[in-house]
C-alpha cells in the first residue's frame, strides 16, 4: 500500500523557487545526482572494507546516466548502497528537504549579484530545477531489504510504495519540464557531464537509450584494463584497426577519470602524465612550460596541479583557468576568492574538500580559512619559482619571457608574493643576458647611479641603443604591457631607484663639457633658426657636444611627461587632447656634428631652412613615426635634397 505524505516543508511553493533560482546554472542537477550516486558507491565500498558488506565477486561499481530524447527523461543509476523505506523517508522526505528548505531560507533574498558557489546543499532537490516529476527506485544492500518506489510530481506531495527494483542500488528518473528538454539531448547532456563529472571517483557511463545501437554483438570477455586505459588516453591513436581493436572500441568507456593526476603523489607522476593531463583537461595544443603539484593534508586538505602555460607572443592575452573541485566534484572555474587573482593567469585544478562551499562569495572573501588556502597557494608558487631561479637558472631564464608577466602581475597585486619574489626578478640586458636589478645597478654605479635605463622597442630606440653601446652603457628590456605598471611598482618599493627610458635623457657619458656661455650663445642662435624653419614656436631645444659626431640631431622625451601622457592615453584620451603632444620632447643638437656647425656659421645661408626641417624630422623619425602630413613633407623635401646633388 502506498504511503502518502506531505513533504515537511512550510512553503507551498518550494519548487517554483528552486526552478527560478539561479537560472543560468540549471545544469548543476547533473552534478548533484551523479555525485549522490558516487557517494552511494563510496559508502558501500567503505562498508565492505569494514566487513559489513560482502562484495559479490566481480563487482563493478558504476554510475550510469541514461538519456531518452524521445521520452525527455534522464536516469541516474548507481549500484551503491541503496536505501530502505525508512531511509528514503529520513534522507529524502525529511533531511534532503529540510536541507533544501534551509538553503532557500538562507538564499532566497539574495539575487544573482551574490552568486552562491557550488550551490552545495541543494543536493537531491536540484532535480526539481529541471523536472516536473521525479521518481526513485531503490534497493538497499541490506539483507532482506525490500525495493522502494518514491514519486513526487513537483508539488509538495509524494508517494512511497513497494517498488520492483531487483538489483542493489538506486535509479532516479527525471521527467524533464518543457524548459529543460535540452538536457535529454545526448550532446548537451554529455557536455554537462564532462563539465562537472570528469574526475568523479566512480566510473560514470553515459548512454542514449534511443540511439540506434551499432550492431550490438555480445562480447562477454572482460576487457583488459591496460588496453582500455591506453585507448582512453590516446584519442587520436587510430593507426591500424585490426579486428581486436575494433572490438575494443565497442566497449563502453566511462566518461570520467576516477584517479585524476592530482590525487596521486607527485613522486608517482611522470612528466608525460603531467603533459597528457594538461592536454586533456585544458585542450591546449601548446605544451605547458612547467607545473607545480600541490599536495598537502595538514592543516587543511588541498591537492592540485598548477600549470604555467606558454604564451605565444607578448600580445597574447593571457587567460588561464583554474578549476576548483571538492573531492573530485567540479565546483566552478576561476573563483577569485579562493585563488589569488594573478594566479588565474595559470591553468590548473585545485581540489579542496575542506572548502566551505555552501556560502556566498562575499562570505568566502572574508573567511579566514579561505585566506589561508590562498596564502598557501601563493607560497607554493613563489617557492617553486624562486627554487627554480636558484637551482635551475638556465630554465628559469628560458621561461622568463613567458612567466614574467605573471610574476610581475603577482608582485603588483600581492605583497606577500612580491616579498618572496623580489630577489628573483630578472631583466634582459642589451647583451641578451639576464641580470637582477642589484646586478644592473652595481655594474652602472660609476656612470648612472641608481638610474635604470630601459628599452621598450629596439627598432624605435635603435639610435639610442647604439649610443649606449658605444659608451659601454647597459640598459634592460621592458617590453611587455605590464612593464609600465611594474616600473612604477618597483620605484615605489625602491625609493631611490629611477627608471628612465633609453631616449629620455642623455647622461654625461655621452657628452663633452660645454661652458655656460657657449650653451647660451649657441642655443639662442639655433633656437631662432629652428623655430623659423619648422614654424614651431614652442620647440624646446638643447645644444650638446655629443662624443659621437655622426649624430646631428635627436629627440629626448622626458620620462615624467611621457608617463603622464601614456597614462592619459590609457584612460582613452588621445595625445592631442591631453595636450602632452610634443610636450616633454626636447630636440638635442650636437655641436660636434658638421651640419650643426654649418648652421651656426651660416644662419642666413640658402639651405638653412631645409637643413633644419630635415634634421628635425630625422630626429623625430628615430623616436616615433611621423604624422601623415609630416611624412609627405619629409618625402618631398628628401627628393628636393637629392635633386640638389644633380646640379
Ligand atoms: P547530501 O548528498 O549532501 O547528503 P542530498 O540532498 O544530495 O544531500 O542527498 C540526501 C541524502 O539522500 C543523502 O545523504 C543520501 O543519504 C540519500 N541519497 C541521495 N541519493 C542517493 C543515492 N543515489 N543512493 C543512496 N542514497 C542516496
Ligand atoms: Mg548530494
XYZ file of C-alpha atoms and ligand atoms in Angstrom:
675
model
C 0.000 0.000 0.000
C 1.310 3.341 -0.953
C 2.381 5.639 1.756
C 1.459 9.181 1.043
C 2.741 12.195 2.697
C 3.316 15.824 2.608
C 6.876 16.895 2.458
C 7.814 18.552 5.665
C 8.102 21.995 4.342
C 6.250 25.181 5.033
C 6.447 26.922 1.763
C 3.741 25.680 -0.530
C 5.834 26.507 -3.459
C 9.350 25.409 -2.939
C 9.642 24.088 -6.457
C 8.904 27.247 -8.341
C 11.543 28.892 -6.216
C 14.074 26.206 -6.882
C 13.305 26.343 -10.557
C 13.736 30.038 -10.817
C 16.733 30.139 -8.672
C 19.946 30.775 -10.486
C 18.555 30.395 -13.907
C 21.858 30.054 -15.645
C 23.134 27.208 -13.558
C 20.331 24.752 -14.098
C 22.774 22.124 -15.177
C 24.111 21.569 -11.672
C 21.423 18.975 -11.013
C 23.575 16.616 -13.063
C 26.459 17.122 -10.716
C 24.277 16.663 -7.653
C 22.646 13.449 -8.792
C 25.793 11.881 -10.192
C 27.738 12.760 -7.071
C 24.975 11.222 -4.941
C 25.438 8.061 -6.980
C 29.194 8.202 -6.395
C 28.609 8.778 -2.693
C 26.324 5.756 -2.571
C 29.096 3.627 -4.107
C 31.784 5.076 -1.851
C 29.700 4.351 1.215
C 29.195 0.760 0.163
C 32.911 0.306 -0.512
C 33.640 1.574 2.957
C 31.191 -0.882 4.471
C 32.878 -3.628 2.531
C 36.280 -2.624 3.893
C 34.826 -2.606 7.369
C 33.471 -6.104 6.789
C 29.871 -5.035 6.988
C 29.138 -5.857 3.415
C 30.301 -8.830 1.455
C 31.082 -7.744 -2.039
C 29.903 -10.231 -4.669
C 32.672 -11.370 -6.988
C 33.437 -9.154 -9.970
C 31.640 -6.222 -8.504
C 31.965 -3.341 -10.901
C 30.885 -0.204 -9.206
C 29.460 2.357 -11.559
C 27.037 5.138 -12.138
C 25.009 5.172 -15.308
C 23.464 8.227 -16.839
C 20.876 7.391 -19.449
C 19.013 9.916 -21.543
C 15.965 9.365 -23.645
C 15.454 12.269 -26.035
C 12.125 10.734 -27.056
C 10.695 10.428 -23.576
C 12.528 13.546 -22.341
C 13.929 11.752 -19.357
C 17.285 11.350 -17.677
C 18.066 8.447 -15.401
C 20.829 8.299 -12.838
C 21.536 4.737 -11.842
C 24.089 3.524 -9.336
C 24.864 0.177 -7.806
C 25.806 1.625 -4.471
C 24.344 1.389 -1.043
C 20.659 1.851 -1.900
C 18.000 2.929 0.555
C 15.400 1.152 2.650
C 11.949 2.603 3.041
C 12.955 4.109 6.354
C 15.999 5.680 4.782
C 14.081 7.199 1.911
C 11.754 8.647 4.470
C 14.563 10.002 6.543
C 17.067 11.104 3.929
C 14.777 12.217 1.163
C 11.487 13.177 2.768
C 12.953 14.784 5.804
C 16.614 15.578 5.593
C 17.062 16.436 1.948
C 14.000 18.573 2.069
C 14.981 20.333 5.177
C 18.363 20.872 3.606
C 16.713 22.436 0.603
C 14.481 24.432 2.876
C 17.308 25.764 4.985
C 19.196 26.518 1.849
C 16.380 28.529 0.396
C 15.720 30.349 3.602
C 19.294 31.439 3.566
C 19.464 32.468 -0.030
C 16.108 33.313 -1.424
C 16.527 37.006 -0.736
C 19.821 37.105 -2.480
C 19.785 37.927 -6.106
C 22.260 36.960 -8.757
C 24.750 39.567 -7.734
C 25.748 37.364 -4.887
C 26.025 34.056 -6.612
C 26.433 31.060 -4.487
C 29.426 28.993 -5.175
C 28.720 25.442 -5.998
C 25.203 25.622 -4.666
C 26.112 22.782 -2.413
C 23.383 21.867 -0.067
C 20.621 21.856 -2.590
C 21.540 18.280 -3.392
C 18.870 15.884 -4.458
C 16.201 18.511 -4.799
C 18.056 20.363 -7.506
C 16.336 17.746 -9.690
C 13.229 19.889 -9.452
C 15.007 22.746 -11.137
C 14.541 20.846 -14.378
C 11.926 18.157 -13.772
C 8.231 18.201 -13.023
C 8.244 14.654 -11.836
C 10.976 12.666 -10.176
C 10.932 9.008 -9.219
C 13.303 6.978 -7.102
C 13.592 3.234 -7.334
C 15.954 1.828 -4.823
C 17.024 -1.390 -3.206
C 19.194 -1.324 -0.161
C 22.307 -3.523 0.111
C 20.925 -4.803 3.403
C 19.814 -8.392 3.508
C 16.097 -8.856 3.093
C 15.647 -5.242 2.124
C 12.570 -4.535 0.050
C 12.647 -2.308 -3.004
C 11.051 1.097 -2.679
C 9.409 3.307 -5.243
C 9.131 7.005 -4.477
C 7.486 9.558 -6.617
C 6.920 13.248 -6.441
C 5.354 15.343 -9.132
C 6.546 18.768 -8.323
C 4.099 19.701 -5.655
C 4.915 19.100 -2.047
C 3.160 15.719 -2.085
C 4.944 12.468 -2.570
C 4.013 8.822 -2.611
C 6.158 5.975 -1.438
C 5.291 2.358 -2.061
C 6.760 -1.055 -2.684
C 8.955 -0.998 -5.750
C 10.153 -3.607 -8.182
C 13.867 -2.966 -8.410
C 15.774 -6.222 -8.262
C 19.366 -5.028 -8.183
C 21.116 -3.310 -5.342
C 21.335 0.448 -5.806
C 19.282 3.398 -6.831
C 17.699 4.609 -10.032
C 16.471 8.172 -10.159
C 14.380 9.266 -13.117
C 13.767 12.870 -14.053
C 10.827 13.702 -16.296
C 12.122 16.966 -17.673
C 9.934 20.007 -17.837
C 9.449 21.772 -21.115
C 12.077 24.394 -20.435
C 14.674 21.753 -19.765
C 14.231 19.279 -22.580
C 17.722 20.179 -23.731
C 19.218 18.005 -21.030
C 17.854 14.861 -22.620
C 19.788 15.717 -25.738
C 22.760 13.411 -25.972
C 25.316 16.086 -26.784
C 24.080 18.595 -24.297
C 23.997 16.038 -21.540
C 27.454 14.763 -22.353
C 28.747 18.308 -22.267
C 27.347 18.869 -18.803
C 28.712 15.554 -17.599
C 32.149 16.438 -18.874
C 31.999 19.776 -17.155
C 31.094 18.521 -13.714
C 31.910 14.859 -13.589
C 35.182 14.346 -15.474
C 37.100 13.448 -12.331
C 34.486 11.933 -10.073
C 35.752 8.915 -8.183
C 33.410 6.258 -9.574
C 33.191 5.226 -13.223
C 30.364 7.007 -14.982
C 28.857 5.628 -18.173
C 26.692 7.612 -20.464
C 24.120 6.214 -22.895
C 21.434 7.475 -25.140
C 18.609 4.978 -24.830
C 17.092 5.998 -28.129
C 20.225 5.933 -30.215
C 20.494 3.130 -32.705
C 22.897 0.569 -31.410
C 25.761 -0.073 -33.802
C 25.297 -3.861 -34.302
C 25.468 -4.995 -30.777
C 27.273 -8.288 -30.547
C 27.648 -9.565 -27.076
C 31.283 -9.795 -26.184
C 31.320 -11.484 -22.830
C 35.019 -11.413 -22.089
C 36.350 -8.807 -19.735
C 38.428 -6.134 -21.347
C 41.954 -5.937 -20.155
C 42.397 -2.811 -18.163
C 45.708 -1.681 -19.620
C 44.462 -1.687 -23.143
C 41.417 0.219 -22.067
C 43.352 2.960 -20.400
C 45.653 3.318 -23.322
C 42.733 3.751 -25.622
C 41.124 6.292 -23.371
C 44.215 8.381 -23.062
C 45.256 8.470 -26.619
C 42.291 9.720 -28.567
C 43.958 10.163 -31.920
C 45.624 6.810 -31.935
C 43.823 5.412 -34.935
C 46.543 3.632 -36.804
C 45.824 0.036 -37.572
C 42.324 -1.100 -36.864
C 42.667 -4.819 -36.777
C 39.783 -6.852 -35.533
C 40.794 -6.895 -31.939
C 40.922 -3.158 -31.731
C 37.542 -2.851 -33.321
C 36.087 -4.995 -30.628
C 37.792 -2.929 -28.038
C 36.298 0.199 -29.495
C 32.783 -1.071 -28.924
C 33.374 -1.440 -25.235
C 31.702 1.402 -23.451
C 34.160 3.670 -21.743
C 33.491 5.761 -18.710
C 33.281 9.475 -19.356
C 35.483 10.209 -16.377
C 38.892 9.516 -14.932
C 38.477 8.195 -11.438
C 42.035 8.905 -10.350
C 42.865 12.347 -11.679
C 46.556 13.036 -11.636
C 46.404 15.445 -8.718
C 45.230 12.651 -6.425
C 48.496 10.789 -6.973
C 51.642 11.510 -5.062
C 53.975 13.804 -7.015
C 56.705 11.161 -6.847
C 54.492 8.763 -8.722
C 53.696 11.043 -11.628
C 55.742 11.071 -14.791
C 56.408 14.107 -16.919
C 54.401 12.569 -19.715
C 51.429 12.121 -17.378
C 51.517 15.774 -16.427
C 51.602 16.800 -20.051
C 48.814 14.440 -21.050
C 46.675 15.584 -18.183
C 47.202 19.186 -19.239
C 46.236 18.500 -22.840
C 43.168 16.506 -21.932
C 41.934 18.890 -19.319
C 42.590 22.235 -20.941
C 42.515 21.282 -24.602
C 45.578 23.396 -25.130
C 47.726 22.299 -28.041
C 50.684 24.232 -26.666
C 52.836 22.435 -24.170
C 52.874 23.834 -20.667
C 56.225 25.246 -19.544
C 56.267 23.582 -16.154
C 53.924 22.865 -13.300
C 53.529 22.749 -9.583
C 51.933 19.797 -7.900
C 50.286 20.860 -4.659
C 49.796 18.154 -2.125
C 49.008 18.871 1.457
C 46.803 17.350 4.096
C 47.654 19.417 7.100
C 46.383 21.839 8.407
C 43.944 21.514 5.575
C 43.387 19.263 2.676
C 44.472 20.566 -0.649
C 45.689 18.899 -3.784
C 46.119 20.189 -7.239
C 48.329 20.921 -10.185
C 49.060 24.393 -11.493
C 50.492 24.750 -14.961
C 52.395 27.692 -16.377
C 51.120 27.956 -19.903
C 53.193 29.047 -22.836
C 52.423 32.495 -24.137
C 52.823 32.766 -27.852
C 53.613 36.414 -28.231
C 53.756 39.314 -25.896
C 50.463 40.462 -27.320
C 48.586 37.304 -26.429
C 46.024 37.937 -23.823
C 46.884 35.641 -21.040
C 43.829 33.951 -19.778
C 44.099 30.954 -17.560
C 41.592 28.671 -15.986
C 41.763 27.293 -12.529
C 39.168 24.657 -11.916
C 38.108 24.160 -8.373
C 36.995 20.779 -7.111
C 35.595 19.428 -3.917
C 36.534 15.763 -3.614
C 36.835 15.426 -7.373
C 33.476 17.106 -7.913
C 33.784 20.193 -10.074
C 32.612 23.379 -8.398
C 33.474 26.251 -10.680
C 36.197 27.922 -12.687
C 38.258 30.828 -11.516
C 36.895 31.553 -8.096
C 38.990 34.524 -7.229
C 38.027 34.450 -3.574
C 39.951 31.213 -3.191
C 42.636 31.590 -5.811
C 44.692 34.788 -5.788
C 43.707 36.813 -8.792
C 47.083 36.796 -10.503
C 47.150 33.005 -10.358
C 44.149 32.970 -12.619
C 46.637 33.517 -15.423
C 47.712 29.934 -14.903
C 45.851 26.773 -15.768
C 45.177 24.103 -13.287
C 42.980 22.093 -10.996
C 42.665 22.520 -7.271
C 40.823 20.039 -5.142
C 40.000 21.152 -1.655
C 37.467 19.060 0.262
C 37.573 21.386 3.259
C 36.314 24.428 1.443
C 33.109 25.827 2.858
C 31.256 25.884 -0.402
C 27.703 26.435 0.611
C 28.373 30.004 1.442
C 28.148 33.053 -0.693
C 31.093 34.542 -2.477
C 31.207 37.593 -0.286
C 31.339 35.378 2.780
C 34.191 33.455 1.219
C 36.091 36.657 0.776
C 36.130 37.259 4.478
C 36.687 33.718 5.500
C 39.960 33.258 7.368
C 40.254 29.693 6.226
C 39.891 30.628 2.601
C 42.629 33.236 3.089
C 44.898 30.530 4.429
C 44.303 28.421 1.373
C 45.001 31.335 -0.848
C 48.195 32.172 1.054
C 49.341 28.596 0.886
C 48.958 28.531 -2.869
C 50.837 31.811 -3.175
C 53.618 30.480 -1.009
C 53.959 27.302 -3.030
C 54.057 29.129 -6.317
C 56.683 31.551 -5.047
C 58.755 28.675 -3.656
C 58.637 26.845 -6.930
C 59.734 29.897 -8.876
C 62.464 31.010 -6.503
C 63.695 27.432 -6.208
C 63.941 27.211 -9.932
C 65.795 30.500 -10.115
C 68.308 29.254 -7.565
C 68.871 25.709 -8.749
C 67.835 25.689 -12.380
C 68.701 29.156 -13.547
C 69.075 28.059 -17.132
C 65.452 27.016 -17.418
C 64.283 29.937 -15.350
C 65.854 32.260 -17.892
C 64.499 30.240 -20.751
C 60.963 30.559 -19.392
C 61.354 34.098 -18.141
C 59.751 35.884 -21.058
C 56.707 33.651 -20.717
C 56.377 33.712 -16.972
C 57.451 37.267 -16.231
C 54.104 38.935 -16.975
C 52.558 36.572 -14.494
C 55.253 37.163 -11.863
C 55.113 40.911 -12.320
C 51.368 40.946 -12.071
C 51.628 38.859 -8.916
C 54.178 41.230 -7.404
C 51.982 44.212 -8.122
C 48.890 42.556 -6.703
C 50.171 40.639 -3.755
C 52.662 41.980 -1.232
C 53.450 38.556 0.136
C 54.206 37.236 -3.288
C 56.201 40.341 -4.048
C 58.347 39.914 -0.964
C 59.091 36.336 -1.831
C 59.904 37.079 -5.458
C 61.807 40.370 -5.207
C 65.222 38.749 -5.457
C 64.202 36.608 -8.374
C 63.029 39.226 -10.793
C 65.450 39.307 -13.688
C 65.934 41.682 -16.581
C 67.253 41.014 -20.040
C 70.060 43.438 -20.781
C 71.470 44.741 -24.042
C 73.678 41.693 -24.446
C 70.704 39.397 -24.007
C 71.907 38.302 -20.586
C 69.576 38.097 -17.635
C 70.558 40.110 -14.611
C 68.919 41.219 -11.410
C 68.271 44.818 -10.523
C 71.105 44.941 -7.956
C 73.455 43.473 -10.554
C 72.497 46.162 -13.028
C 72.885 48.948 -10.519
C 76.214 47.604 -9.358
C 77.590 47.471 -12.887
C 76.493 51.009 -13.596
C 77.207 52.624 -10.292
C 80.006 54.763 -11.690
C 78.146 56.235 -14.579
C 74.440 56.139 -13.870
C 73.981 55.774 -10.201
C 70.540 54.410 -9.267
C 69.181 55.018 -12.703
C 67.834 52.141 -14.702
C 67.660 52.697 -18.427
C 65.213 50.592 -20.300
C 64.292 49.800 -23.860
C 60.701 49.304 -24.872
C 61.188 48.994 -28.598
C 64.524 48.196 -30.119
C 63.626 49.495 -33.554
C 62.312 52.871 -32.469
C 65.105 53.252 -29.963
C 67.955 51.854 -32.044
C 69.806 55.159 -32.283
C 69.920 55.430 -28.501
C 70.847 51.783 -28.148
C 73.825 52.331 -30.411
C 74.954 55.302 -28.401
C 74.654 53.275 -25.220
C 76.748 50.535 -26.755
C 79.442 52.972 -27.821
C 79.739 54.192 -24.269
C 79.661 50.681 -22.821
C 76.491 51.542 -21.025
C 73.792 48.995 -20.384
C 70.012 49.083 -20.482
C 67.375 46.454 -19.862
C 64.440 45.368 -21.977
C 60.987 46.076 -20.581
C 58.703 45.459 -23.488
C 55.538 43.943 -22.082
C 52.311 45.836 -21.491
C 52.587 45.212 -17.823
C 56.041 46.739 -17.560
C 54.962 50.353 -17.286
C 52.899 49.497 -14.220
C 55.651 47.265 -12.942
C 58.228 50.062 -13.213
C 56.060 52.297 -11.064
C 55.697 49.457 -8.621
C 59.464 48.973 -8.434
C 60.050 52.680 -7.930
C 57.592 52.739 -5.080
C 59.370 49.835 -3.462
C 62.870 51.202 -4.050
C 62.542 54.881 -3.382
C 65.913 55.952 -4.773
C 65.859 53.933 -7.969
C 64.569 55.660 -11.083
C 63.640 54.084 -14.344
C 64.337 56.066 -17.462
C 63.512 55.037 -20.956
C 66.658 54.970 -23.005
C 65.586 58.014 -25.027
C 64.552 60.115 -22.073
C 67.827 61.788 -21.311
C 71.448 61.849 -22.300
C 73.743 61.249 -19.395
C 77.131 62.865 -19.082
C 78.735 59.799 -20.552
C 77.643 60.873 -23.969
C 78.781 64.457 -23.741
C 81.799 66.626 -23.583
C 81.932 69.645 -21.343
C 80.364 72.829 -22.545
C 80.701 76.214 -20.927
C 77.608 78.102 -19.935
C 78.287 80.929 -22.337
C 78.769 78.506 -25.149
C 75.475 76.882 -24.354
C 73.635 80.168 -24.102
C 75.016 81.591 -27.282
C 74.538 78.555 -29.485
C 71.151 77.691 -28.075
C 69.807 81.165 -28.763
C 71.128 81.111 -32.268
C 69.918 77.665 -33.183
C 66.562 78.061 -31.474
C 65.796 81.087 -33.593
C 66.808 79.313 -36.782
C 64.892 76.132 -35.984
C 61.732 77.867 -34.831
C 61.639 79.838 -38.009
C 62.331 76.848 -40.220
C 59.849 74.488 -38.592
C 57.251 77.052 -37.615
C 57.201 75.533 -34.137
C 57.211 78.354 -31.647
C 57.255 76.046 -28.639
C 60.144 73.916 -29.756
C 62.428 73.074 -26.878
C 65.971 72.861 -27.992
C 69.159 71.897 -26.280
C 72.689 72.021 -27.528
C 75.213 69.407 -26.507
C 78.638 68.293 -27.525
C 77.984 64.625 -28.117
C 81.009 62.385 -28.329
C 79.576 60.702 -31.379
C 79.968 63.337 -34.079
C 77.838 61.411 -36.563
C 74.737 62.221 -34.596
C 73.374 65.601 -35.674
C 70.006 65.758 -34.008
C 67.942 63.594 -31.747
C 64.897 63.803 -29.586
C 64.708 63.030 -25.921
C 61.415 62.549 -24.190
C 61.035 63.469 -20.567
C 60.250 60.335 -18.601
C 57.689 62.035 -16.379
C 55.822 63.764 -19.169
C 55.793 60.637 -21.250
C 54.432 58.537 -18.414
C 51.695 61.082 -17.797
C 50.736 61.069 -21.446
C 50.710 57.276 -21.536
C 48.508 57.183 -18.521
C 46.062 59.620 -20.054
C 46.025 57.500 -23.167
C 45.180 54.500 -21.079
C 42.126 56.378 -19.940
C 41.182 56.854 -23.528
C 42.449 60.352 -24.278
C 44.439 60.930 -27.410
C 47.771 62.734 -27.269
C 46.418 65.930 -28.766
C 43.568 66.011 -26.250
C 45.896 65.585 -23.342
C 47.973 68.495 -24.512
C 51.050 66.417 -23.913
C 51.544 66.019 -27.644
C 55.091 67.123 -28.256
C 55.485 68.448 -24.786
C 58.259 66.793 -22.951
C 60.141 66.372 -26.189
C 63.479 68.087 -26.457
C 65.354 68.466 -29.694
C 69.013 67.851 -28.952
C 71.533 69.250 -31.421
C 75.098 68.083 -31.478
C 77.657 70.869 -31.787
C 80.273 68.324 -32.772
C 78.356 67.476 -35.900
C 79.311 69.249 -39.075
C 75.772 70.067 -40.150
C 75.048 71.747 -36.851
C 78.300 73.645 -37.162
C 77.298 74.725 -40.634
C 74.041 76.111 -39.244
C 75.876 78.010 -36.553
C 78.130 79.595 -39.119
C 75.575 80.240 -41.825
C 72.492 81.418 -40.037
C 71.318 83.176 -43.157
C 72.523 80.574 -45.606
C 70.476 79.440 -48.585
C 69.790 75.916 -47.382
C 69.382 76.609 -43.677
C 65.619 76.076 -43.559
C 65.702 72.842 -45.418
C 68.533 71.505 -43.270
C 66.703 72.445 -40.066
C 63.473 70.860 -41.216
C 65.243 67.713 -42.277
C 67.246 67.434 -39.052
C 64.113 67.894 -37.039
C 62.229 65.218 -38.950
C 65.140 62.791 -38.785
C 65.329 63.245 -35.040
C 61.625 62.597 -34.793
C 61.837 59.569 -37.040
C 64.449 57.998 -34.831
C 61.994 58.274 -31.989
C 58.486 57.806 -33.292
C 56.564 57.672 -36.554
C 55.771 60.932 -38.299
C 52.252 62.185 -38.723
C 50.922 61.654 -42.250
C 51.304 65.256 -43.351
C 54.785 65.402 -41.852
C 55.708 62.258 -43.721
C 54.514 63.725 -47.015
C 56.579 66.837 -46.457
C 59.571 64.778 -45.415
C 59.498 62.680 -48.574
C 59.167 65.610 -50.942
C 61.866 67.507 -49.096
C 64.163 64.489 -49.299
C 63.630 64.351 -53.051
C 64.442 68.000 -53.305
C 67.662 67.486 -51.390
C 68.640 64.666 -53.690
C 67.955 66.766 -56.733
C 70.463 69.328 -55.421
C 73.101 66.615 -55.868
C 72.365 66.513 -59.576
C 73.047 70.196 -60.057
P 23.859 15.214 0.542
O 24.351 14.423 -0.635
O 24.620 16.469 0.710
O 23.752 14.399 1.784
P 21.432 15.199 -0.946
O 20.223 16.035 -0.928
O 22.176 15.133 -2.223
O 22.370 15.693 0.202
O 21.045 13.740 -0.551
C 20.373 13.494 0.654
C 20.580 12.110 1.118
O 19.819 11.213 0.355
C 21.991 11.615 1.009
O 22.763 11.991 2.108
C 21.804 10.118 0.959
O 21.685 9.586 2.258
C 20.484 9.988 0.265
N 20.705 9.676 -1.135
C 20.574 10.527 -2.161
N 20.860 9.913 -3.327
C 21.189 8.648 -3.035
C 21.596 7.501 -3.798
N 21.731 7.560 -5.131
N 21.847 6.347 -3.135
C 21.727 6.289 -1.796
N 21.352 7.311 -1.022
C 21.078 8.490 -1.621
Mg 24.389 15.064 -2.540
